Short mmCIF file of C-alpha atoms in Angstrom, two decimals:
data_model
loop_
_atom_site.label_atom_id
_atom_site.label_comp_id
_atom_site.label_asym_id
_atom_site.label_seq_id
_atom_site.Cartn_x
_atom_site.Cartn_y
_atom_site.Cartn_z
CA MET E 1 -11.74 -44.91 15.61
CA THR E 2 -9.46 -46.70 13.22
CA SER E 3 -12.35 -48.36 11.46
CA TRP E 4 -14.05 -45.02 11.14
CA ILE E 5 -11.01 -43.47 9.45
CA ARG E 6 -10.80 -46.39 7.03
CA LEU E 7 -14.45 -45.94 6.06
CA ARG E 8 -14.02 -42.26 5.56
CA GLU E 9 -10.77 -42.51 3.50
CA ASP E 10 -11.82 -45.39 1.26
CA PRO E 11 -14.03 -43.88 -1.44
CA GLY E 12 -14.59 -47.35 -2.95
CA ILE E 13 -16.83 -48.56 -0.16
CA LYS E 14 -20.52 -48.36 -1.32
CA VAL E 15 -23.19 -49.02 1.28
CA SER E 16 -26.79 -47.91 1.74
CA TYR E 17 -27.68 -44.97 3.98
CA SER E 18 -29.38 -47.35 6.48
CA SER E 19 -26.22 -49.54 6.75
CA PHE E 20 -24.05 -46.48 7.10
CA TYR E 21 -26.31 -45.16 9.82
CA ARG E 22 -26.21 -48.47 11.75
CA TYR E 23 -22.44 -48.47 11.49
CA VAL E 24 -22.07 -44.94 12.91
CA LYS E 25 -24.65 -45.62 15.69
CA LYS E 26 -22.71 -48.69 16.85
CA HIS E 27 -19.09 -47.28 16.66
CA LEU E 28 -19.68 -43.57 17.25
CA PRO E 29 -22.67 -43.29 19.63
CA GLU E 30 -21.46 -39.83 20.80
CA TYR E 31 -22.76 -38.37 17.53
CA PHE E 32 -26.37 -39.24 18.54
CA GLU E 33 -26.21 -37.80 22.11
CA HIS E 34 -28.20 -34.64 22.81
CA SER E 35 -28.76 -34.00 19.12
CA THR E 36 -31.91 -32.28 17.92
CA ILE E 37 -30.56 -31.22 14.49
CA THR E 38 -32.45 -32.55 11.49
CA VAL E 39 -30.40 -33.02 8.35
CA ARG E 40 -32.27 -33.63 5.16
CA ARG E 41 -31.03 -36.66 3.26
CA GLU E 42 -29.83 -36.26 -0.26
CA ASP E 43 -31.93 -37.95 -2.86
CA PRO E 44 -30.60 -41.30 -3.86
CA PRO E 45 -29.49 -41.84 -7.53
CA LEU E 46 -32.12 -42.49 -10.19
CA GLY E 47 -33.57 -46.00 -9.90
CA GLU E 48 -31.81 -46.63 -6.63
CA GLU E 49 -34.46 -46.80 -4.04
CA ALA E 50 -38.20 -47.19 -3.42
CA GLN E 51 -39.80 -46.64 0.01
CA ILE E 52 -42.89 -48.65 1.06
CA ASP E 53 -45.67 -48.04 3.61
CA TYR E 54 -48.96 -49.51 4.64
CA GLY E 55 -51.82 -47.52 6.29
CA TYR E 56 -55.51 -47.60 7.05
CA LEU E 57 -57.63 -46.12 4.33
CA GLY E 58 -61.17 -46.26 5.73
CA LEU E 59 -64.55 -48.08 5.72
CA TRP E 60 -66.02 -48.90 2.37
CA GLN E 61 -69.52 -50.14 1.73
CA ASP E 62 -69.66 -52.70 -1.00
CA PRO E 63 -72.51 -51.52 -3.24
CA VAL E 64 -73.22 -55.20 -4.35
CA THR E 65 -73.32 -56.92 -0.98
CA GLY E 66 -74.12 -53.95 1.20
CA LYS E 67 -71.39 -55.00 3.64
CA LYS E 68 -68.88 -52.56 5.12
CA ARG E 69 -65.25 -53.48 4.78
CA ARG E 70 -62.05 -52.14 6.32
CA LEU E 71 -59.60 -51.11 3.68
CA TRP E 72 -55.88 -50.47 3.81
CA VAL E 73 -53.57 -48.89 1.24
CA PHE E 74 -50.15 -50.08 0.11
CA VAL E 75 -47.85 -47.26 -1.10
CA MET E 76 -44.59 -47.48 -3.04
CA VAL E 77 -42.68 -44.32 -3.75
CA LEU E 78 -39.51 -43.87 -5.84
CA SER E 79 -37.23 -41.87 -3.74
CA ASN E 80 -35.65 -39.77 -6.47
CA SER E 81 -38.62 -38.73 -8.73
CA ARG E 82 -41.29 -39.24 -6.02
CA HIS E 83 -43.56 -41.05 -8.51
CA MET E 84 -45.84 -43.29 -6.52
CA PHE E 85 -47.93 -46.47 -6.80
CA ALA E 86 -50.94 -47.08 -4.45
CA ARG E 87 -53.19 -50.03 -4.13
CA ALA E 88 -56.13 -50.62 -1.83
CA VAL E 89 -56.33 -54.05 -0.07
CA MET E 90 -58.86 -55.88 2.13
CA ARG E 91 -56.30 -57.78 4.06
CA MET E 92 -52.61 -57.40 5.06
CA ASP E 93 -51.39 -61.02 4.98
CA GLN E 94 -48.22 -62.29 3.20
CA GLN E 95 -50.05 -63.05 -0.08
CA ALA E 96 -51.46 -59.51 -0.25
CA TRP E 97 -47.99 -58.14 0.58
CA LEU E 98 -46.38 -60.05 -2.34
CA GLU E 99 -49.27 -59.22 -4.75
CA ASN E 100 -48.84 -55.55 -3.99
CA HIS E 101 -45.10 -55.68 -4.89
CA ILE E 102 -45.81 -57.44 -8.15
CA ALA E 103 -48.52 -54.93 -9.11
CA GLY E 104 -46.17 -52.12 -8.03
CA PHE E 105 -43.33 -53.31 -10.23
CA ASP E 106 -45.65 -53.84 -13.19
CA PHE E 107 -47.13 -50.26 -12.66
CA LEU E 108 -43.62 -48.76 -12.69
CA GLY E 109 -42.43 -50.94 -15.59
CA GLY E 110 -39.25 -51.74 -13.81
CA ILE E 111 -37.51 -52.48 -10.54
CA PRO E 112 -35.60 -50.23 -8.18
CA ARG E 113 -32.35 -51.67 -6.73
CA ARG E 114 -33.46 -51.35 -3.12
CA LEU E 115 -36.64 -51.44 -1.11
CA LEU E 116 -36.80 -49.48 2.16
CA LEU E 117 -39.74 -50.65 4.36
CA ASP E 118 -41.08 -51.07 7.90
CA ASN E 119 -40.71 -54.31 9.84
CA LEU E 120 -44.14 -55.82 8.95
CA THR E 121 -44.30 -59.57 9.66
CA ALA E 122 -45.51 -60.12 6.13
CA GLY E 123 -41.97 -59.02 4.98
CA VAL E 124 -39.63 -59.12 8.05
CA LEU E 125 -39.89 -61.96 10.57
CA LYS E 126 -37.49 -60.51 13.07
CA ALA E 127 -36.31 -56.91 13.24
CA ASP E 128 -32.61 -56.56 13.87
CA LEU E 129 -30.25 -53.61 13.48
CA TYR E 130 -27.56 -55.60 11.73
CA ASP E 131 -29.15 -58.91 10.49
CA PRO E 132 -32.91 -58.76 10.07
CA LYS E 133 -34.66 -62.03 9.32
CA ILE E 134 -36.60 -61.77 6.09
CA ASN E 135 -39.84 -63.71 5.44
CA ARG E 136 -39.01 -66.65 3.23
CA GLY E 137 -41.71 -65.78 0.62
CA TYR E 138 -40.61 -62.10 0.48
CA GLU E 139 -36.98 -63.20 0.08
CA ASP E 140 -37.96 -65.43 -2.72
CA LEU E 141 -39.72 -62.55 -4.45
CA ALA E 142 -36.69 -60.30 -3.95
CA ASN E 143 -34.46 -62.90 -5.50
CA HIS E 144 -36.70 -63.29 -8.55
CA TYR E 145 -36.74 -59.47 -9.17
CA GLY E 146 -33.07 -58.94 -8.14
CA VAL E 147 -33.92 -56.27 -5.54
CA LEU E 148 -32.42 -55.73 -2.14
CA ILE E 149 -34.62 -55.56 1.01
CA ASP E 150 -33.47 -52.99 3.46
CA PRO E 151 -35.76 -52.71 6.50
CA ALA E 152 -35.82 -49.47 8.39
CA ARG E 153 -35.10 -49.39 12.17
CA ALA E 154 -38.10 -50.45 14.20
CA GLY E 155 -40.10 -47.43 15.37
CA LYS E 156 -38.05 -44.93 13.22
CA PRO E 157 -40.37 -43.52 10.62
CA LYS E 158 -37.83 -40.83 9.67
CA ASP E 159 -35.78 -43.59 8.00
CA LYS E 160 -38.23 -43.58 5.15
CA PRO E 161 -39.40 -39.89 4.92
CA ARG E 162 -40.25 -40.04 1.24
CA VAL E 163 -43.26 -42.25 1.83
CA GLU E 164 -44.15 -41.45 5.37
CA ARG E 165 -46.82 -38.81 4.63
CA MET E 166 -48.24 -40.48 1.52
CA VAL E 167 -51.00 -42.58 3.28
CA PRO E 168 -52.63 -39.39 4.73
CA TYR E 169 -52.28 -37.77 1.35
CA VAL E 170 -53.99 -40.71 -0.42
CA ARG E 171 -56.75 -40.61 2.25
CA SER E 172 -57.38 -36.86 1.90
CA SER E 173 -56.83 -36.36 -1.83
CA PHE E 174 -58.21 -39.54 -3.31
CA TRP E 175 -60.37 -41.34 -0.78
CA ALA E 176 -62.34 -38.64 1.03
CA GLY E 177 -65.87 -38.06 -0.28
CA ARG E 178 -65.75 -40.52 -3.21
CA ALA E 179 -67.89 -43.58 -4.11
CA PHE E 180 -66.92 -46.59 -6.24
CA THR E 181 -69.03 -49.17 -8.02
CA SER E 182 -66.76 -52.05 -7.06
CA PHE E 183 -63.45 -52.92 -5.46
CA ASP E 184 -61.80 -53.26 -8.87
CA ASP E 185 -63.25 -49.86 -9.88
CA LEU E 186 -61.68 -48.37 -6.73
CA ASN E 187 -58.16 -49.64 -7.57
CA ARG E 188 -58.48 -48.55 -11.24
CA GLU E 189 -59.44 -45.07 -10.09
CA LEU E 190 -56.61 -45.07 -7.60
CA GLN E 191 -54.01 -45.88 -10.22
CA ASN E 192 -55.34 -43.26 -12.56
CA TRP E 193 -55.08 -40.77 -9.52
CA CYS E 194 -51.44 -41.78 -9.11
CA PHE E 195 -50.80 -40.69 -12.71
CA LYS E 196 -53.09 -37.69 -13.12
CA VAL E 197 -53.19 -36.14 -9.66
CA ALA E 198 -50.27 -37.28 -7.46
CA GLY E 199 -48.03 -37.64 -10.48
CA LEU E 200 -48.74 -34.20 -11.92
CA ARG E 201 -48.78 -32.13 -8.73
CA ILE E 202 -45.88 -29.84 -7.90
CA HIS E 203 -44.08 -31.76 -5.23
CA GLY E 204 -43.29 -29.70 -2.08
CA SER E 205 -39.66 -30.78 -1.81
CA THR E 206 -38.51 -31.18 -5.40
CA ARG E 207 -40.71 -28.46 -6.88
CA GLN E 208 -41.22 -30.71 -9.87
CA ARG E 209 -44.00 -33.00 -11.18
CA PRO E 210 -43.09 -36.54 -10.09
CA PHE E 211 -44.52 -38.36 -13.10
CA GLU E 212 -42.71 -36.06 -15.54
CA VAL E 213 -39.35 -36.62 -13.75
CA PHE E 214 -40.11 -40.35 -13.73
CA ARG E 215 -40.92 -40.50 -17.43
CA ALA E 216 -37.98 -38.29 -18.42
CA LEU E 217 -35.28 -39.68 -16.20
CA GLU E 218 -36.02 -42.40 -13.68
CA GLN E 219 -37.89 -44.97 -15.75
CA ALA E 220 -34.95 -45.69 -17.84
CA ALA E 221 -32.76 -46.19 -14.72
CA LEU E 222 -34.98 -48.92 -13.25
CA SER E 223 -33.87 -52.56 -13.75
CA PRO E 224 -36.09 -54.38 -16.37
CA LEU E 225 -38.71 -56.77 -15.30
CA PRO E 226 -37.81 -60.41 -15.53
CA PRO E 227 -39.04 -62.30 -18.63
CA GLU E 228 -41.12 -64.74 -16.51
CA PRO E 229 -43.73 -63.48 -13.99
CA TYR E 230 -43.25 -64.26 -10.34
CA GLU E 231 -45.37 -67.07 -8.98
CA ILE E 232 -46.37 -66.46 -5.40
CA ALA E 233 -45.39 -69.19 -2.95
CA THR E 234 -45.89 -69.11 0.81
CA TRP E 235 -44.33 -71.24 3.51
CA ASN E 236 -45.84 -72.13 6.87
CA LYS E 237 -44.88 -74.36 9.80
CA ALA E 238 -47.52 -76.95 10.48
CA LYS E 239 -47.96 -79.27 13.46
CA ILE E 240 -48.59 -82.81 12.22
CA GLY E 241 -50.85 -84.99 14.23
CA ARG E 242 -50.34 -88.65 15.05
CA ASP E 243 -52.70 -89.53 12.24
CA CYS E 244 -50.39 -87.66 9.74
CA TYR E 245 -52.95 -84.91 9.10
CA PHE E 246 -52.11 -81.22 9.35
CA HIS E 247 -53.95 -77.93 8.86
CA ALA E 248 -52.60 -75.22 6.45
CA GLY E 249 -54.07 -72.57 4.19
CA GLY E 250 -57.65 -73.24 5.41
CA GLY E 251 -57.59 -76.96 4.61
CA TRP E 252 -56.46 -80.34 5.98
CA TYR E 253 -53.64 -82.40 4.30
CA THR E 254 -51.71 -85.50 5.03
CA ALA E 255 -47.97 -85.86 5.25
CA PRO E 256 -45.86 -89.01 4.56
CA TYR E 257 -45.76 -90.99 7.80
CA GLN E 258 -41.86 -90.85 8.00
CA TYR E 259 -42.08 -87.05 8.52
#
């Protein structure tokens, strides 16, 4: 209890909501017993947080090849203004994960100070309440942009409520009943939808238009983009054969014999 009193009485301690939640859960578990009360989280400060989610979008038939493809959608929502970025993808590997972040930051024209996300293996190798292990490529991207990665608790979607319902919203408002001439056309239309439809709707919680709040207040609170663009790098562990050959990234390579 002494540590709880210190935390309560020291106004200089600044931690994220997720860190504070983990602290209370560990040291004061009685607060979580038999509780069914839902308390709405206060909005974080302007530019402080973005929440991220992935979800299945649907089947799309490529008009050029005639092939049907499964599509997913990456969504990034600024927690204060609720302005959102969405991007359709054909795969959910690490490179797509990093590309989505780069496109999202470019779309916003700046960087929030913290990213709240699920424990997808493209971003988080090992979920842990106190010390999650972040994918090396994702950590490198975060260092380049100066943003903190803050994974939500595994299986706890309420940790990121600002983005949790956005995938169904994209699916019903943007995707349903529409046709696109190409995959690039789909994503161009999706970004226009983020501005003109999702951005200009009256949000159910804030009762304001997300894009207008973003443009008037939150955009200026974001950290600036770095002068140099981020170059994607991925790391993989490879098993090297006796002949010094190893397989990685769809090809075969040789390693110096001493390794």
